[in-house]
Amino acid sequence: MKKILIIDDDTFICKILKKHLQNNNYAAEITYNGKTGINLFQKDNFDLVLCDFRLPDISGLEIMQKIRSLKQDTPVIIMTAYADVRMAVKLMKMGASDYITKPIQQEELLVLIKKLVSEKEPTEVKKNDAQIYTNGDFIIGESPKIQHVIRLARRVAPTDMSVIITGETGIGKEYIARFIHDNSNRKDKPFIAIDCGAIPKDLANSELFGHIKGSFTGAIADKLGVFQKADSGTLFLDEIGNLNYDIQLKLLRAIQERVVTRLGDDKLKRIDIRIIAATNEDLTLEARGNNFREDLYHRLNEFKIELPPLRERPEDIKVFMAHFITMSNAELNRNITGLVPEAEAVLLNYPWHGNLRELKNILKRAVLMAEGEKIDISCLPYEIIYPESDSERETVSVPQETKKDSMLKNASSEIEKKLIIQTIQEAGYNKSKAAKILNIDRKTLYNKIKLYDIKL
Ligand SMILES: Nc1ncnc2c1ncn2[C@@H]1O[C@H](COP(=O)(O)OP(=O)(O)OP(=O)(O)O)[C@@H](O)[C@H]1O
């Protein structure tokens, strides 16, 4: 039975909603203030949170952000008075799943809950007669390389082995980590992802292991670290190579001894978590260069999964193109049916150094720009149509004797070139319009296009 947490200071509304949800086969729990709501959410597994926008202690926004940081994919519906609808829409942009205005129409609420909870329901994908459980928008490509990755991920999923996932940026390391979690015995427990590259160095200790109030300036309240938040579930440490040496040691101890201590606390807390780490660096090299602890590397590397770059598996580019167009259609309320053959050829030949993330962004932009039913070349940015070659991507080394003034000249020409390309694209490839925006005459624009060898 799906479980719903209701947070509202209006006791009457809470009771009515609880009864109504129970009558419709949902379990519901109520609380009248935000802090208790967050505590309950941390302790129990809720499938959805229904939260009032104005609460006496903390705002609906803070609650939503907290819930997002604890469990990214639990839907949150904001309940709001009609006058606050603009704010509710803003909250949706910031991560709320939906909003509903008061007085609440119970049937409307039920439809919304059903939609959000079933969207979250694991989708069963039949492949090779075996069942694979995936959450949300996860798809599997068709290339033999990705099929091999999925086979490895399924094999390791039900064990408690630590896994290292390697691969270029945007290739789907976090998605594979989530896939492993969803196919493990811990699937109903938290999956917590943390980007080690994004934590400021001086906060890493507290983010990972937590702290108690007053343990350092700025520690105004007790805080749980991700190790405790992920207790009994899976902790995904992204960009693991970015942790400093001292934290690496503490991490190693936590994994080996299965206990953590919060900053400023001397009590040991038992934890039961599975670690999945990801990196786009070669950690063996980092370990050799003493940048990464070798003992930690071996502890994490009980099982390794390497995700091959997208450009090495063209079959998958096709699958993901269709998938991202469908997703963008839904998101942007459009009805694009595909790509014209020339545009498809461009995407199949592009090197995709930003991998799936880059492909998704380009297609979302193209779906938005498309004027007809299909995406054509004019919907694609210049740099995708004319990609830099790999040798151009290498940093150009400036000879010692190069004078600073010519460097400056080159730099400003480069900026001018980029600005012209961007403006022409934004003007829908209409050069007269682009010249007007740039405040130059058409002839000057044509001269510059020639000078910079801009191909459009
Ligand atoms: N299997 C998949 N199915 C659907 N979409 C995917 C899949 N894998 C990746 N994506 C898309 O690509 C994006 C990037 O994936 P993800 O964040 O997992 O990459 P990453 O390798 O962890 O990136 P980084 O190196 O920057 O941390 C996701 O936001 C998602 O949109």
XYZ file of C-alpha atoms and ligand atoms in Angstrom:
487
model
C 0.000 0.000 0.000
C 1.381 3.427 -0.971
C 2.091 5.721 1.924
C 1.459 9.452 1.924
C 2.713 12.088 4.335
C 0.404 15.081 4.866
C 1.950 18.230 6.347
C -0.558 20.994 7.130
C -1.231 23.109 10.219
C -4.951 22.946 9.552
C -5.926 19.921 11.645
C -9.355 19.701 10.026
C -7.964 19.491 6.479
C -5.409 16.922 7.598
C -8.040 14.646 9.093
C -10.389 14.900 6.120
C -7.580 14.163 3.669
C -6.319 11.233 5.707
C -9.768 9.663 5.812
C -10.300 10.218 2.098
C -6.930 8.696 1.203
C -7.523 5.705 3.469
C -10.904 5.139 1.813
C -9.010 4.954 -1.455
C -6.461 2.396 -0.326
C -3.594 4.675 0.612
C -1.890 4.738 3.977
C -1.606 8.292 5.285
C 0.180 9.953 8.131
C -0.406 13.529 9.263
C 1.664 16.155 10.993
C 0.906 19.792 11.724
C 4.331 21.357 11.341
C 7.260 21.229 8.948
C 10.012 20.065 11.271
C 8.092 17.022 12.474
C 7.187 16.384 8.843
C 10.857 16.218 7.867
C 11.648 13.975 10.848
C 8.848 11.585 9.903
C 10.030 11.599 6.302
C 13.543 10.672 7.395
C 12.361 7.800 9.537
C 9.832 6.224 7.255
C 9.478 5.445 3.576
C 6.816 7.665 2.050
C 5.793 7.426 -1.581
C 4.480 10.980 -1.777
C 4.355 14.142 0.326
C 1.437 16.537 0.417
C 2.605 19.773 1.940
C 0.970 23.081 2.762
C 2.821 26.085 1.355
C 2.418 28.230 4.504
C 3.333 26.510 7.723
C 3.983 28.083 11.101
C 7.618 26.932 11.472
C 9.226 26.474 8.048
C 8.116 27.278 4.523
C 6.841 24.774 1.973
C 9.899 25.652 -0.121
C 12.330 24.654 2.627
C 10.454 21.411 3.225
C 10.486 20.589 -0.455
C 14.225 21.279 -0.727
C 14.912 19.144 2.323
C 12.853 16.285 0.927
C 14.613 16.584 -2.418
C 17.994 16.398 -0.699
C 16.946 13.318 1.288
C 15.230 11.417 -1.476
C 15.360 12.992 -4.854
C 12.472 11.257 -6.518
C 9.686 11.331 -3.946
C 6.874 13.418 -5.457
C 5.906 16.508 -3.474
C 2.528 18.194 -4.034
C 2.206 21.719 -2.676
C -1.199 22.722 -1.270
C -1.811 26.401 -1.595
C -4.417 29.125 -1.300
C -5.495 30.528 -4.645
C -3.626 33.766 -3.944
C -0.347 31.874 -3.735
C -0.642 30.100 -7.076
C 2.197 32.096 -8.642
C 4.459 30.995 -5.850
C 3.327 27.396 -6.316
C 4.228 27.563 -9.992
C 7.637 28.890 -8.979
C 7.988 25.959 -6.584
C 7.261 23.581 -9.428
C 10.123 25.105 -11.360
C 12.264 24.463 -8.319
C 11.334 20.816 -8.027
C 7.794 20.396 -6.647
C 5.942 17.749 -8.640
C 2.631 19.610 -8.750
C 0.362 21.893 -6.749
C -3.284 21.947 -5.783
C -5.328 24.934 -4.647
C -7.492 25.105 -1.546
C -10.333 24.348 -1.001
C -9.097 20.981 -2.148
C -11.241 19.007 -4.555
C -10.706 15.492 -3.298
C -11.213 13.832 -6.665
C -8.703 16.166 -8.300
C -6.219 15.326 -5.584
C -6.739 11.600 -6.065
C -6.107 11.843 -9.808
C -2.924 13.790 -9.148
C -1.657 11.351 -6.554
C -2.439 8.359 -8.745
C -0.548 9.921 -11.628
C 2.521 10.812 -9.578
C 2.699 7.580 -7.642
C 2.214 5.390 -10.679
C 4.788 7.389 -12.664
C 7.184 6.323 -9.960
C 6.090 2.699 -10.088
C 8.910 0.476 -11.337
C 8.485 -0.246 -15.018
C 9.036 -3.814 -15.907
C 11.093 -4.149 -19.049
C 11.191 -7.577 -20.583
C 14.552 -8.263 -22.125
C 15.891 -11.704 -22.882
C 13.058 -13.209 -20.862
C 14.429 -11.782 -17.652
C 12.826 -9.023 -15.637
C 14.610 -5.774 -15.124
C 13.219 -3.124 -12.827
C 13.872 0.460 -13.687
C 12.552 3.676 -12.321
C 11.160 6.541 -14.363
C 12.879 7.435 -17.608
C 15.719 4.897 -17.618
C 16.179 3.216 -20.984
C 18.603 0.638 -22.284
C 20.391 1.112 -25.590
C 20.714 -1.569 -28.249
C 24.470 -1.737 -28.752
C 26.292 -4.904 -27.656
C 28.500 -2.686 -25.467
C 25.626 -1.305 -23.409
C 23.933 -4.720 -23.273
C 27.141 -6.001 -21.707
C 27.101 -3.160 -19.160
C 23.513 -3.981 -18.228
C 24.399 -7.660 -17.850
C 27.197 -6.710 -15.430
C 24.965 -4.315 -13.526
C 22.248 -6.945 -13.122
C 24.753 -9.538 -12.017
C 26.214 -7.332 -9.286
C 22.937 -5.653 -8.237
C 21.649 -8.242 -5.724
C 25.014 -8.504 -3.949
C 26.371 -6.036 -1.428
C 29.597 -5.531 -3.355
C 30.993 -2.029 -3.773
C 31.028 -0.906 -7.383
C 33.102 1.637 -9.268
C 31.513 3.029 -12.417
C 33.827 4.794 -14.817
C 33.027 6.788 -17.926
C 33.110 10.220 -19.497
C 30.969 13.030 -18.193
C 27.238 12.783 -18.941
C 27.390 9.132 -20.019
C 24.900 7.907 -17.416
C 27.015 6.757 -14.461
C 24.455 7.946 -11.948
C 21.665 6.322 -13.939
C 23.495 2.990 -13.861
C 24.118 3.372 -10.117
C 20.403 3.953 -9.639
C 19.651 0.931 -11.844
C 21.866 -1.247 -9.614
C 20.065 0.064 -6.528
C 16.626 -0.483 -8.066
C 17.522 -4.074 -8.848
C 19.003 -4.796 -5.427
C 17.461 -5.952 -2.175
C 17.841 -2.397 -0.957
C 15.465 -0.990 -3.578
C 12.898 0.148 -1.015
C 15.529 1.901 1.050
C 17.127 5.286 0.302
C 19.378 5.895 -2.667
C 21.461 8.947 -1.839
C 23.685 10.536 -4.465
C 26.351 13.065 -3.622
C 28.696 14.839 -6.009
C 32.045 14.852 -4.201
C 33.368 17.375 -6.744
C 30.741 19.909 -5.727
C 31.293 19.844 -1.951
C 33.544 22.659 -0.673
C 36.662 21.045 0.873
C 36.024 22.334 4.384
C 32.463 20.972 4.372
C 33.232 17.494 3.032
C 33.617 15.968 6.490
C 30.293 17.311 7.671
C 28.456 16.499 4.411
C 29.611 12.887 4.497
C 29.583 12.125 8.197
C 27.419 14.866 9.752
C 28.107 17.142 12.684
C 26.616 18.168 15.953
C 25.548 21.667 16.840
C 28.457 23.918 17.816
C 31.187 21.596 16.490
C 32.460 24.434 14.255
C 31.487 28.022 13.502
C 28.348 27.850 11.434
C 27.203 24.486 12.826
C 23.958 25.956 14.132
C 22.111 22.650 14.334
C 22.853 18.938 14.333
C 23.222 17.569 10.823
C 23.072 14.053 9.461
C 25.762 13.140 6.969
C 24.981 11.230 3.786
C 26.269 8.015 5.347
C 23.491 8.122 7.905
C 20.893 9.333 5.431
C 21.678 6.374 3.199
C 21.626 3.904 6.086
C 20.230 0.536 4.964
C 20.247 1.778 1.351
C 22.811 2.768 -1.262
C 25.223 5.694 -1.208
C 26.373 6.924 -4.607
C 29.598 8.919 -4.446
C 30.031 10.748 -7.735
C 33.431 12.180 -8.748
C 35.059 10.258 -5.928
C 38.538 11.322 -7.126
C 37.826 14.831 -5.853
C 37.826 13.942 -2.158
C 40.912 15.054 -0.307
C 43.321 12.570 1.220
C 42.132 12.978 4.851
C 38.511 12.428 3.916
C 39.515 9.419 1.843
C 40.999 7.890 4.998
C 37.820 8.544 6.995
C 35.792 7.088 4.136
C 37.914 3.952 4.098
C 37.391 3.483 7.840
C 33.650 4.023 7.540
C 33.409 1.409 4.793
C 35.635 -1.125 6.516
C 34.384 -0.777 10.065
C 30.780 0.078 9.158
C 30.618 2.865 11.711
C 30.705 6.656 11.432
C 31.233 9.478 13.894
C 29.762 12.907 13.411
C 32.046 15.924 13.711
C 32.170 17.008 17.344
C 30.612 13.762 18.541
C 32.469 10.850 20.071
C 29.665 8.325 19.678
C 30.041 5.693 16.984
C 26.981 5.108 14.801
C 26.537 1.753 13.085
C 25.698 1.963 9.432
C 24.700 -0.568 6.832
C 25.186 0.817 3.362
C 26.256 -0.233 -0.056
C 28.694 2.091 -1.811
C 28.691 2.800 -5.513
C 31.345 5.263 -6.628
C 31.836 6.960 -9.975
C 34.692 8.747 -11.616
C 35.712 10.054 -15.002
C 39.390 9.908 -14.017
C 41.683 6.929 -14.126
C 41.885 6.201 -10.410
C 44.694 3.676 -10.848
C 46.835 6.508 -12.240
C 45.670 8.829 -9.476
C 46.604 6.160 -6.932
C 50.037 5.751 -8.510
C 50.539 9.511 -8.314
C 49.492 9.431 -4.627
C 46.421 11.568 -5.312
C 44.043 8.776 -4.423
C 44.557 6.224 -1.640
C 45.311 2.868 -3.152
C 43.733 0.991 -0.218
C 40.477 2.893 -0.717
C 40.590 2.261 -4.436
C 40.866 -1.506 -3.899
C 38.143 -1.440 -1.255
C 35.755 0.308 -3.650
C 36.821 -1.653 -6.683
C 35.159 -4.933 -5.752
C 33.415 -4.689 -9.084
C 34.078 -2.309 -11.946
C 31.723 -1.200 -14.680
C 33.067 0.845 -17.577
C 30.569 2.865 -19.572
C 31.791 3.328 -23.148
C 31.434 6.810 -24.696
C 28.321 7.403 -26.775
C 30.323 7.993 -29.968
C 31.500 4.360 -29.803
C 27.940 3.035 -30.034
C 25.937 4.683 -32.807
C 23.043 2.205 -32.375
C 22.392 3.822 -28.996
C 22.462 7.376 -30.356
C 19.388 6.460 -32.409
C 17.560 4.938 -29.441
C 18.309 7.912 -27.208
C 17.383 10.414 -29.926
C 13.875 8.969 -30.041
C 13.691 8.836 -26.243
C 14.809 12.434 -25.694
C 12.446 13.727 -28.393
C 9.532 11.974 -26.642
C 10.584 13.419 -23.297
C 11.047 16.931 -24.687
C 7.664 16.753 -26.436
C 6.025 15.960 -23.119
C 7.944 18.642 -21.290
C 7.475 21.391 -23.863
C 4.024 20.360 -24.969
C 5.110 19.782 -28.577
C 4.478 17.046 -31.073
C 7.712 16.509 -32.989
C 7.804 13.163 -34.785
C 11.537 12.812 -35.511
C 14.413 14.262 -37.500
C 14.871 14.818 -41.226
C 17.595 12.479 -42.578
C 20.272 15.255 -42.853
C 19.762 16.331 -39.246
C 19.849 12.712 -38.100
C 23.111 12.180 -40.002
C 24.642 15.225 -38.284
C 23.755 13.860 -34.851
C 25.011 10.375 -35.695
C 28.375 11.772 -36.775
C 28.884 14.251 -33.938
C 31.498 13.132 -31.361
C 29.271 13.807 -28.257
C 31.993 14.597 -25.737
C 29.217 15.560 -23.289
C 27.508 12.213 -24.102
C 23.848 11.633 -23.192
C 23.509 14.885 -21.283
C 24.675 16.859 -24.320
C 22.440 14.874 -26.692
C 19.443 15.448 -24.437
C 20.064 19.213 -24.265
C 20.553 19.552 -28.004
C 17.348 17.649 -28.728
C 15.351 19.616 -26.207
C 16.492 22.838 -27.853
C 15.729 21.394 -31.301
C 12.238 20.263 -30.267
C 11.580 23.786 -29.054
C 12.930 25.387 -32.239
C 11.313 23.042 -34.783
C 8.728 24.713 -36.974
C 7.384 21.683 -38.797
C 6.727 18.152 -37.638
C 10.369 17.139 -37.845
C 13.628 18.569 -36.621
C 15.734 19.908 -39.494
C 19.268 21.249 -39.685
C 18.235 24.808 -38.820
C 17.187 23.588 -35.364
C 20.710 22.451 -34.548
C 23.394 24.776 -33.184
C 26.317 25.684 -35.428
C 28.890 23.868 -33.287
C 26.976 20.611 -33.679
C 26.777 20.970 -37.468
C 30.443 21.961 -37.721
C 32.134 20.328 -34.740
C 35.732 21.070 -33.851
C 38.014 18.227 -34.750
C 39.699 16.451 -31.835
C 42.986 18.144 -32.654
C 41.268 21.558 -32.492
C 39.876 20.607 -29.109
C 43.386 20.171 -27.733
C 44.543 23.296 -25.964
C 46.552 25.409 -28.326
C 49.987 25.939 -26.835
C 51.150 29.498 -27.265
C 54.788 29.808 -28.284
C 56.899 31.634 -25.713
C 57.818 34.414 -28.086
C 54.167 35.236 -28.960
C 53.584 38.841 -28.069
C 50.777 39.578 -25.622
C 49.102 42.014 -28.018
C 48.674 39.385 -30.730
C 47.278 36.975 -28.131
C 44.744 39.622 -27.221
C 43.894 40.189 -30.871
C 43.356 36.472 -31.390
C 41.256 36.238 -28.280
C 38.991 39.082 -29.317
C 38.638 37.671 -32.859
C 37.605 34.376 -31.314
C 34.964 36.137 -29.205
C 33.741 38.113 -32.225
C 33.441 34.911 -34.256
C 31.450 33.178 -31.506
C 29.168 36.184 -31.105
C 28.445 36.288 -34.835
C 27.657 32.569 -34.968
C 25.419 32.770 -31.939
C 23.537 35.804 -33.229
C 22.968 34.254 -36.637
C 21.566 31.138 -34.974
C 19.336 33.174 -32.700
C 18.090 35.125 -35.691
C 17.001 31.831 -37.258
C 19.839 32.030 -39.833
C 18.413 35.279 -41.195
C 21.565 37.331 -41.875
C 19.831 40.688 -42.303
C 18.187 40.247 -38.922
C 21.499 39.141 -37.405
C 23.258 42.212 -38.846
C 20.597 44.437 -37.321
C 21.005 42.804 -33.892
C 24.785 43.209 -34.138
C 24.329 46.785 -35.247
C 26.464 46.400 -38.387
C 25.427 46.522 -42.058
C 24.839 43.344 -44.024
C 27.987 43.806 -46.109
C 30.185 43.988 -42.990
C 28.526 40.879 -41.667
C 29.214 39.015 -44.960
C 32.849 40.194 -44.865
C 33.243 38.884 -41.331
C 31.603 35.569 -42.193
C 34.189 35.217 -44.946
C 37.067 36.422 -42.788
C 36.330 33.911 -40.010
C 35.430 31.175 -42.471
C 32.033 30.703 -40.834
C 30.071 27.964 -42.568
C 26.309 28.211 -42.297
N 19.913 4.959 -19.217
C 19.437 6.201 -19.365
N 18.168 6.370 -19.761
C 17.668 7.613 -19.955
N 18.380 8.742 -19.801
C 19.661 8.627 -19.410
C 20.259 7.354 -19.165
N 21.541 7.537 -18.790
C 21.736 8.877 -18.788
N 20.622 9.537 -19.156
C 20.484 10.998 -19.336
O 21.775 11.587 -19.335
C 21.910 12.515 -18.254
C 23.274 12.339 -17.637
O 23.310 11.106 -16.936
P 24.099 10.945 -15.550
O 23.872 12.110 -14.662
O 23.777 9.606 -15.014
O 25.584 11.004 -16.123
P 26.959 10.930 -15.319
O 27.858 10.063 -16.110
O 26.706 10.543 -13.892
O 27.436 12.460 -15.425
P 28.621 13.189 -14.614
O 29.910 12.574 -15.045
O 28.529 14.620 -15.061
O 28.322 13.012 -13.158
C 20.775 12.205 -17.305
O 20.313 13.376 -16.677
C 19.711 11.613 -18.198
O 18.939 12.645 -18.740
